[in-house]
Short mmCIF file of C-alpha atoms and ligand atoms in Angstrom, two decimals:
data_model
loop_
_atom_site.label_atom_id
_atom_site.label_comp_id
_atom_site.label_asym_id
_atom_site.label_seq_id
_atom_site.Cartn_x
_atom_site.Cartn_y
_atom_site.Cartn_z
CA MET A 497 -11.34 8.73 12.94
CA GLU A 498 -8.53 7.39 15.04
CA LYS A 499 -5.23 8.98 14.28
CA THR A 500 -2.78 6.25 13.47
CA TRP A 501 0.78 6.14 12.21
CA ARG A 502 2.77 3.42 10.28
CA TRP A 503 5.64 2.53 12.56
CA PHE A 504 8.25 -0.03 11.37
CA GLY A 505 9.01 -1.60 14.81
CA LYS A 506 11.68 -1.14 17.41
CA LYS A 507 14.32 -0.33 14.83
CA ASP A 508 12.29 2.59 13.47
CA LYS A 509 14.17 5.95 14.08
CA ILE A 510 10.85 7.50 14.83
CA THR A 511 10.02 6.30 18.41
CA LEU A 512 6.71 5.65 20.04
CA SER A 513 7.36 8.54 22.53
CA MET A 514 7.84 10.96 19.61
CA LEU A 515 4.53 9.72 18.19
CA ARG A 516 2.71 10.28 21.52
CA GLN A 517 3.96 13.85 21.50
CA ILE A 518 2.44 14.61 18.08
CA GLY A 519 -0.99 13.32 18.95
CA VAL A 520 -0.88 9.81 17.43
CA GLU A 521 -3.44 7.39 19.08
CA GLY A 522 -2.93 4.15 17.39
CA ILE A 523 -0.06 2.24 15.67
CA VAL A 524 -0.02 0.48 12.32
CA THR A 525 2.74 -2.03 12.16
CA ALA A 526 3.81 -5.63 11.35
CA LEU A 527 6.09 -8.21 12.71
CA HIS A 528 8.70 -7.21 10.21
CA ASP A 529 11.30 -9.65 11.23
CA ILE A 530 9.26 -12.77 10.42
CA PRO A 531 9.80 -13.91 6.86
CA ASN A 532 6.70 -14.08 4.67
CA GLY A 533 4.73 -17.19 4.91
CA GLN A 534 5.74 -18.10 8.49
CA VAL A 535 3.36 -18.07 11.28
CA TRP A 536 3.39 -15.00 13.61
CA PRO A 537 3.65 -16.66 16.99
CA TYR A 538 1.18 -15.71 19.60
CA ASP A 539 3.88 -14.72 22.09
CA ALA A 540 5.51 -12.42 19.55
CA VAL A 541 2.13 -10.78 18.81
CA VAL A 542 1.52 -10.18 22.47
CA GLU A 543 5.03 -8.75 23.05
CA MET A 544 4.50 -6.25 20.26
CA ARG A 545 1.03 -5.38 21.55
CA ASP A 546 2.32 -4.78 25.07
CA TYR A 547 5.36 -2.84 24.01
CA ILE A 548 3.05 -0.41 22.13
CA ALA A 549 0.55 -0.26 24.99
CA ALA A 550 3.50 0.57 27.48
CA ALA A 551 3.93 3.69 25.39
CA GLY A 552 0.35 4.80 25.94
CA LEU A 553 -0.67 3.74 22.48
CA ARG A 554 -2.59 0.80 20.93
CA TRP A 555 -1.81 -1.57 18.06
CA SER A 556 -4.76 -0.62 15.99
CA VAL A 557 -3.86 -2.17 12.61
CA VAL A 558 -1.56 -4.71 11.11
CA GLU A 559 -0.07 -3.52 7.86
CA SER A 560 0.60 -5.91 6.37
CA LEU A 561 0.16 -9.54 7.06
CA PRO A 562 1.73 -10.35 3.64
CA VAL A 563 0.03 -12.84 1.31
CA CYS A 564 2.72 -14.94 -0.36
CA GLU A 565 3.08 -14.97 -4.15
CA SER A 566 2.27 -18.63 -4.16
CA ILE A 567 -1.21 -17.83 -2.79
CA LYS A 568 -1.64 -15.28 -5.39
CA TYR A 569 -0.67 -17.36 -8.37
CA GLY A 570 -2.03 -20.53 -6.99
CA GLY A 571 1.21 -22.49 -6.35
CA ALA A 572 1.43 -26.14 -5.19
CA ASP A 573 2.14 -25.05 -1.59
CA ARG A 574 -0.71 -22.48 -1.32
CA ASP A 575 -2.89 -24.48 1.03
CA ARG A 576 -0.03 -24.88 3.54
CA LEU A 577 0.65 -21.07 3.34
CA ILE A 578 -3.02 -20.38 3.74
CA GLU A 579 -3.02 -22.56 6.92
CA ASN A 580 -0.10 -20.50 8.27
CA TYR A 581 -1.97 -17.28 7.38
CA ILE A 582 -5.06 -18.57 9.31
CA GLU A 583 -2.92 -19.34 12.34
CA SER A 584 -1.41 -15.92 12.32
CA LEU A 585 -4.92 -14.42 12.06
CA ALA A 586 -5.99 -16.54 15.12
CA HIS A 587 -3.04 -15.27 17.15
CA LEU A 588 -3.83 -11.64 16.27
CA GLY A 589 -7.44 -12.14 17.04
CA GLN A 590 -6.71 -13.87 20.37
CA ALA A 591 -4.40 -10.94 21.35
CA GLY A 592 -7.09 -8.35 20.33
CA VAL A 593 -5.50 -7.01 17.20
CA LYS A 594 -8.45 -7.07 14.91
CA THR A 595 -7.87 -5.01 11.83
CA VAL A 596 -5.47 -6.61 9.23
CA CYS A 597 -4.46 -4.95 5.91
CA TYR A 598 -3.04 -6.98 2.92
CA ASN A 599 -2.80 -6.66 -0.71
CA PHE A 600 -3.19 -9.01 -3.75
CA MET A 601 -0.84 -7.31 -6.16
CA PRO A 602 1.40 -9.74 -7.99
CA VAL A 603 5.10 -9.26 -7.50
CA LEU A 604 5.23 -5.41 -7.34
CA ASP A 605 3.45 -3.72 -4.41
CA TRP A 606 3.34 0.13 -5.07
CA ALA A 607 5.28 1.59 -7.91
CA ARG A 608 7.25 4.78 -8.19
CA THR A 609 10.22 5.93 -10.36
CA ASP A 610 11.45 8.86 -8.39
CA LEU A 611 11.65 9.09 -4.65
CA GLU A 612 12.95 12.64 -4.34
CA HIS A 613 11.19 14.66 -7.09
CA PRO A 614 11.95 18.25 -6.26
CA ASN A 615 9.07 20.62 -5.53
CA PRO A 616 9.53 24.42 -6.17
CA ASP A 617 9.27 25.07 -2.35
CA GLY A 618 12.53 23.07 -1.67
CA THR A 619 10.68 19.86 -0.43
CA SER A 620 10.63 16.66 -2.53
CA SER A 621 7.98 14.05 -3.23
CA LEU A 622 7.44 10.63 -4.68
CA TYR A 623 6.73 10.65 -8.44
CA PHE A 624 5.70 8.15 -11.15
CA ASP A 625 7.20 8.98 -14.51
CA ARG A 626 5.48 6.79 -17.18
CA ALA A 627 8.41 7.05 -19.59
CA ASP A 628 10.92 6.16 -16.98
CA PHE A 629 8.72 3.16 -15.93
CA ALA A 630 8.47 2.12 -19.65
CA TYR A 631 12.29 2.43 -19.93
CA PHE A 632 12.72 0.14 -16.95
CA ASP A 633 10.21 -2.34 -18.48
CA CYS A 634 11.54 -2.27 -22.05
CA CYS A 635 15.26 -1.57 -21.75
CA ILE A 636 16.28 -2.90 -18.29
CA LEU A 637 13.88 -5.82 -17.60
CA LYS A 638 13.56 -6.37 -21.39
CA ARG A 639 10.13 -7.93 -20.85
CA LYS A 640 8.90 -9.69 -24.04
CA GLY A 641 6.18 -7.57 -25.80
CA ALA A 642 6.47 -4.76 -23.26
CA GLU A 643 6.59 -2.15 -26.06
CA ALA A 644 3.01 -2.93 -26.97
CA ASP A 645 1.76 -1.72 -23.51
CA TYR A 646 2.82 1.88 -23.97
CA ALA A 647 1.51 4.74 -26.17
CA PRO A 648 3.72 5.65 -29.19
CA GLU A 649 4.47 9.09 -27.57
CA THR A 650 5.76 7.20 -24.47
CA MET A 651 7.91 4.89 -26.62
CA GLU A 652 9.41 7.96 -28.40
CA GLN A 653 10.47 9.30 -24.99
CA VAL A 654 11.96 5.88 -24.24
CA GLU A 655 13.90 6.01 -27.43
CA ARG A 656 15.24 9.54 -26.56
CA LYS A 657 16.16 8.25 -23.02
CA ARG A 658 18.01 5.26 -24.54
CA LYS A 659 20.51 7.72 -26.11
CA THR A 660 21.37 9.54 -22.82
CA MET A 661 20.79 7.01 -20.05
CA THR A 662 23.81 6.29 -17.93
CA PRO A 663 24.55 3.15 -15.92
CA GLU A 664 24.03 5.20 -12.78
CA GLY A 665 20.66 6.31 -14.12
CA GLU A 666 19.59 2.68 -14.79
CA HIS A 667 20.83 1.66 -11.34
CA LYS A 668 18.73 4.43 -9.74
CA LEU A 669 15.65 3.21 -11.64
CA VAL A 670 16.16 -0.35 -10.44
CA GLU A 671 16.71 0.87 -6.93
CA ASN A 672 13.63 2.99 -6.89
CA ILE A 673 11.23 0.62 -8.64
CA ILE A 674 12.10 -2.79 -7.23
CA ILE A 675 14.35 -2.23 -4.07
CA LYS A 676 13.67 0.90 -2.08
CA THR A 677 9.88 0.86 -2.53
CA GLN A 678 9.53 -2.84 -2.01
CA GLY A 679 12.12 -3.99 0.47
CA PHE A 680 10.28 -2.79 3.59
CA VAL A 681 6.81 -3.83 2.45
CA ASN A 682 7.39 -7.45 1.25
CA GLY A 683 10.20 -9.83 1.29
CA ASN A 684 10.40 -10.37 -2.43
CA ILE A 685 13.59 -8.34 -3.09
CA ARG A 686 16.10 -7.58 -0.34
CA GLU A 687 18.40 -4.50 -0.18
CA ASP A 688 21.38 -6.96 -0.43
CA ASP A 689 20.20 -8.96 -3.38
CA GLU A 690 23.14 -8.99 -5.88
CA ARG A 691 21.02 -9.52 -8.96
CA PRO A 692 17.70 -7.86 -8.20
CA VAL A 693 16.60 -7.67 -11.83
CA GLU A 694 17.04 -11.43 -12.36
CA VAL A 695 15.15 -12.18 -9.09
CA PHE A 696 12.50 -9.86 -10.32
CA ARG A 697 12.26 -11.58 -13.72
CA GLY A 698 11.94 -14.87 -12.03
CA LEU A 699 9.06 -13.55 -9.90
CA LEU A 700 7.31 -12.24 -13.00
CA GLY A 701 7.74 -15.66 -14.61
CA LEU A 702 5.59 -17.24 -11.92
CA TYR A 703 2.64 -15.44 -13.32
CA GLU A 704 2.97 -16.53 -16.90
CA GLY A 705 -0.35 -17.56 -18.10
CA ILE A 706 -2.24 -16.22 -14.99
CA THR A 707 -5.16 -14.17 -16.34
CA ARG A 708 -7.15 -11.58 -14.46
CA GLU A 709 -10.01 -14.15 -14.03
CA GLN A 710 -7.54 -16.68 -12.55
CA LEU A 711 -6.14 -14.11 -10.12
CA ARG A 712 -9.71 -13.21 -9.10
CA GLU A 713 -10.34 -16.88 -8.38
CA ASN A 714 -7.24 -17.20 -6.40
CA LEU A 715 -8.28 -14.23 -4.27
CA ARG A 716 -11.76 -15.78 -3.83
CA TYR A 717 -10.18 -19.12 -2.85
CA PHE A 718 -7.96 -17.26 -0.26
CA LEU A 719 -10.73 -15.10 1.20
CA SER A 720 -13.12 -18.11 1.49
CA ALA A 721 -10.48 -20.08 3.38
CA VAL A 722 -9.71 -17.37 5.86
CA MET A 723 -13.16 -15.95 6.64
CA PRO A 724 -13.96 -18.61 9.23
CA VAL A 725 -11.08 -17.63 11.44
CA CYS A 726 -12.06 -13.92 11.01
CA ASP A 727 -15.63 -14.79 12.01
CA ARG A 728 -14.44 -16.72 15.04
CA TYR A 729 -12.11 -13.91 16.47
CA GLY A 730 -13.82 -10.91 14.88
CA VAL A 731 -10.92 -9.97 12.78
CA ASP A 732 -11.45 -7.61 9.87
CA LEU A 733 -9.30 -8.24 6.79
CA CYS A 734 -9.03 -5.25 4.57
CA VAL A 735 -7.47 -5.32 1.01
CA HIS A 736 -5.22 -2.49 -0.05
CA PRO A 737 -6.01 -1.28 -3.63
CA ASP A 738 -3.52 -1.46 -6.47
CA ASP A 739 -1.04 1.37 -6.43
CA PRO A 740 -1.23 2.73 -9.14
CA PRO A 741 -4.59 1.21 -10.00
CA LEU A 742 -3.41 0.20 -13.49
CA GLN A 743 -2.19 -2.87 -15.22
CA ILE A 744 1.58 -2.82 -15.04
CA LEU A 745 4.47 -5.12 -16.44
CA GLY A 746 1.93 -7.49 -18.02
CA LEU A 747 0.64 -8.51 -14.64
CA PRO A 748 -3.09 -8.75 -13.86
CA ARG A 749 -4.25 -6.28 -11.14
CA ILE A 750 -7.71 -6.81 -9.70
CA VAL A 751 -8.34 -4.09 -7.09
CA SER A 752 -8.19 -0.99 -9.36
CA CYS A 753 -11.65 0.39 -9.90
CA ASP A 754 -15.24 0.41 -8.75
CA ASP A 755 -16.08 -2.90 -10.57
CA ASP A 756 -13.01 -4.64 -8.94
CA ILE A 757 -14.07 -3.44 -5.50
CA ARG A 758 -17.71 -4.48 -5.94
CA TRP A 759 -16.58 -7.87 -7.25
CA LEU A 760 -14.37 -8.63 -4.29
CA LEU A 761 -16.73 -7.59 -1.75
CA GLU A 762 -19.57 -9.60 -3.36
CA ALA A 763 -17.37 -12.65 -4.15
CA VAL A 764 -17.14 -13.31 -0.47
CA ASP A 765 -19.94 -11.47 1.06
CA ASN A 766 -18.88 -11.39 4.65
CA PRO A 767 -18.58 -8.24 6.77
CA HIS A 768 -15.07 -9.20 7.72
CA ASN A 769 -14.07 -9.15 4.08
CA GLY A 770 -13.31 -5.40 3.87
CA LEU A 771 -11.54 -2.62 2.18
CA THR A 772 -8.37 -0.41 3.05
CA PHE A 773 -9.60 2.83 1.48
CA CYS A 774 -6.36 4.13 0.24
CA ALA A 775 -7.42 7.46 -1.24
CA GLY A 776 -3.97 8.08 -2.73
CA SER A 777 -3.75 4.86 -4.62
CA LEU A 778 -7.35 5.06 -5.99
CA SER A 779 -6.79 8.81 -7.00
CA ALA A 780 -3.78 7.89 -9.14
CA GLY A 781 -6.23 6.34 -11.71
CA ALA A 782 -8.05 8.98 -13.75
CA HIS A 783 -11.07 6.59 -14.01
CA ASN A 784 -11.65 6.74 -10.29
CA ASP A 785 -13.99 9.24 -8.69
CA VAL A 786 -12.68 8.80 -5.12
CA PRO A 787 -15.42 10.46 -3.06
CA ARG A 788 -18.06 8.54 -4.95
CA LEU A 789 -16.15 5.24 -4.17
CA ALA A 790 -15.97 6.32 -0.52
CA ARG A 791 -19.71 7.00 -0.32
CA LYS A 792 -20.42 3.63 -1.98
CA TYR A 793 -17.98 1.60 0.04
CA ALA A 794 -17.85 3.36 3.41
CA SER A 795 -19.70 0.58 5.31
CA ARG A 796 -17.17 -2.07 4.19
CA THR A 797 -14.13 0.18 4.81
CA LYS A 798 -12.12 -0.92 7.86
CA PHE A 799 -9.03 1.35 7.47
CA VAL A 800 -8.41 4.64 5.73
CA HIS A 801 -5.22 5.92 4.09
CA LEU A 802 -5.53 9.65 3.60
CA ARG A 803 -3.31 11.03 0.79
CA SER A 804 -3.86 12.44 -2.63
CA THR A 805 -2.24 12.55 -6.05
CA ASP A 806 -2.22 14.80 -9.22
CA VAL A 807 -2.49 12.88 -12.50
CA LEU A 808 -0.81 14.61 -15.38
CA PRO A 809 -2.03 14.39 -19.03
CA ASN A 810 1.01 12.20 -20.04
CA GLY A 811 0.11 9.53 -17.45
CA ASP A 812 2.69 10.60 -14.90
CA PHE A 813 1.39 11.08 -11.32
CA LYS A 814 2.80 12.78 -8.33
CA GLU A 815 1.89 12.89 -4.70
CA ALA A 816 -0.24 15.99 -3.98
CA SER A 817 -0.63 18.02 -0.69
CA HIS A 818 -3.00 16.19 1.69
CA LEU A 819 -5.33 19.08 1.20
CA ALA A 820 -5.29 19.11 -2.58
CA GLY A 821 -5.11 16.79 -5.58
CA ARG A 822 -7.82 14.53 -7.00
CA ALA A 823 -8.59 12.44 -3.91
CA GLY A 824 -10.93 15.13 -2.32
CA ILE A 825 -9.77 14.43 1.20
CA ILE A 826 -12.03 16.98 2.81
CA ASP A 827 -15.14 15.14 1.42
CA LEU A 828 -13.58 11.77 2.39
CA VAL A 829 -13.26 12.92 5.99
CA ARG A 830 -16.92 14.01 5.96
CA ILE A 831 -17.92 10.62 4.65
CA PHE A 832 -15.82 8.52 7.04
CA GLU A 833 -16.35 10.62 10.14
CA LYS A 834 -20.14 10.11 9.70
CA GLU A 835 -19.82 6.52 8.86
CA ASN A 836 -17.72 5.53 11.82
CA PRO A 837 -15.58 7.96 13.94
CA ALA A 838 -13.59 5.05 15.40
CA LEU A 839 -12.26 4.02 11.85
CA PRO A 840 -8.44 4.12 12.06
CA MET A 841 -6.83 6.39 9.47
CA ARG A 842 -3.17 7.20 8.64
CA VAL A 843 -1.35 9.51 6.30
CA ASP A 844 1.61 8.59 4.16
CA HIS A 845 3.70 9.44 1.16
CA ALA A 846 4.21 12.95 2.50
CA PRO A 847 7.09 15.16 1.20
CA LEU A 848 10.56 14.99 2.60
CA MET A 849 11.26 18.30 4.30
CA LEU A 850 13.36 20.04 6.99
CA GLY A 851 16.04 17.41 7.07
CA ASP A 852 13.93 14.25 6.53
CA GLU A 853 16.07 13.54 3.42
CA LYS A 854 19.06 12.89 5.49
CA MET A 855 17.37 10.35 7.80
CA GLY A 856 17.21 7.30 5.57
CA TYR A 857 13.54 6.81 6.28
CA ASN A 858 11.58 4.22 4.32
CA ALA A 859 10.51 5.76 1.02
CA GLY A 860 7.21 7.73 1.49
CA TYR A 861 7.50 7.58 5.35
CA SER A 862 9.15 10.84 6.35
CA PHE A 863 8.76 12.30 9.82
CA HIS A 864 8.29 15.98 9.33
CA GLY A 865 6.30 15.55 6.14
CA ARG A 866 3.90 13.02 7.77
CA MET A 867 3.67 15.15 10.84
CA LEU A 868 2.53 18.19 8.88
CA ALA A 869 0.02 16.00 6.98
CA LEU A 870 -1.35 14.54 10.13
CA GLY A 871 -1.78 18.03 11.68
CA GLN A 872 -3.72 19.11 8.53
CA MET A 873 -5.95 16.10 8.88
CA GLU A 874 -6.51 16.68 12.46
CA GLY A 875 -7.66 20.21 11.53
CA VAL A 876 -10.02 18.93 8.80
CA MET A 877 -11.38 16.40 11.34
CA ALA A 878 -12.03 18.98 13.98
CA VAL A 879 -14.07 21.11 11.51
CA VAL A 880 -15.99 18.12 10.15
CA ASP A 881 -16.80 17.05 13.72
CA ARG A 882 -18.19 20.39 14.45
CA GLU A 883 -20.26 20.29 11.23
CA ILE A 884 -21.70 16.95 12.29
CA ALA A 885 -22.33 18.13 15.89
CA GLU A 886 -24.27 21.19 14.53
CA GLY A 887 -26.23 19.01 12.23
CA LYS A 888 -24.82 20.78 9.13
CA ILE A 889 -23.87 17.58 7.27
C1 DNO B 1962 2.94 1.89 0.44
C2 DNO B 1962 1.85 1.22 1.04
C3 DNO B 1962 1.74 -0.28 0.62
C4 DNO B 1962 0.80 -1.03 1.52
C5 DNO B 1962 0.59 -2.45 1.13
C6 DNO B 1962 -0.46 -3.11 1.97
O1 DNO B 1962 3.33 2.90 0.91
O2 DNO B 1962 0.65 1.80 1.02
O3 DNO B 1962 2.95 -0.93 0.54
O4 DNO B 1962 1.31 -0.95 2.78
O5 DNO B 1962 0.26 -2.58 -0.20
O6 DNO B 1962 -0.43 -4.45 1.82
#
């Protein structure tokens, strides 16, 4: 697979020349300065493409071209926003940037409660603590009926937390769940929003009455509208699975399991309607057998995220080493290297280590941690390529 790296543009502290030195081949990025919903101008796309090329790399994947909430819940202005999306796709296609990742998760993209969960070896990782999340939902957001979504044991933990929680502790949860994990991936909540919880409640309100079926129909509507431009320019769209692949905050989530993936690929049966195989997200659902999903959907996979998680009996999950956990990455590399050795892959959500924690990187996107993980993946790929060349697999 092509070794790619998520890079956040010219302001990223990790420069393209650093990435060249560690063996990165392709860049995964977006035009982060353009607000969601606006057209990405052709000239801006070309400028970014050429900037990356001048460093000896190529712009392999767009992550993400964000889908506005209104397209997801079916708002009055969705057709206009879809037209803008189509125009951006055309500009990307004309410029030769032909793999575009997006997601269809309402309001909240990925969810974590702790961004620096200490590991015994002195590094730290991202962590999802179910009781902390329930505390955020029931006691900070105060979502109506939230209590009913959690097991009695979780609610007992929430009650215990209620007695000891400090304002700082609450602030940290808000920061982790709706600011630091979201700010850089979508424009819903900004670092400088004064009342992030209220903004967030407003966003949740937009989905009142939107069922799973309705959200599916809105995804079908969106995909049907954008496929012609993908056909015209040979652009592959690839949906990112829900992270975690579970219902949260009373919102429908529709890319969480085998059935969901099958539904979305069949609903608009076009080879450009593809999947971002995020092994980490899928692995965080105990219902998912990740290598089995990879075997089943390899031919519709356009982009691979290699990472892994451990799911704990109480519903918590934590990021695992890229060589361990329940994603089964060694098998995934075997499957995808055989399917298509040109498939772009990237690692993410690696630990903070060796000073990463002082650098203010976006959550999950450390330098040393990702560099180590990329090296591990490179090693696995070298072994697998030899297995393939020798006809062993
Ligand atoms: C988190 C990422 C996601 C992903 C988007 C794609 O680290 O994996 O935010 O980029 O969901 O649209």
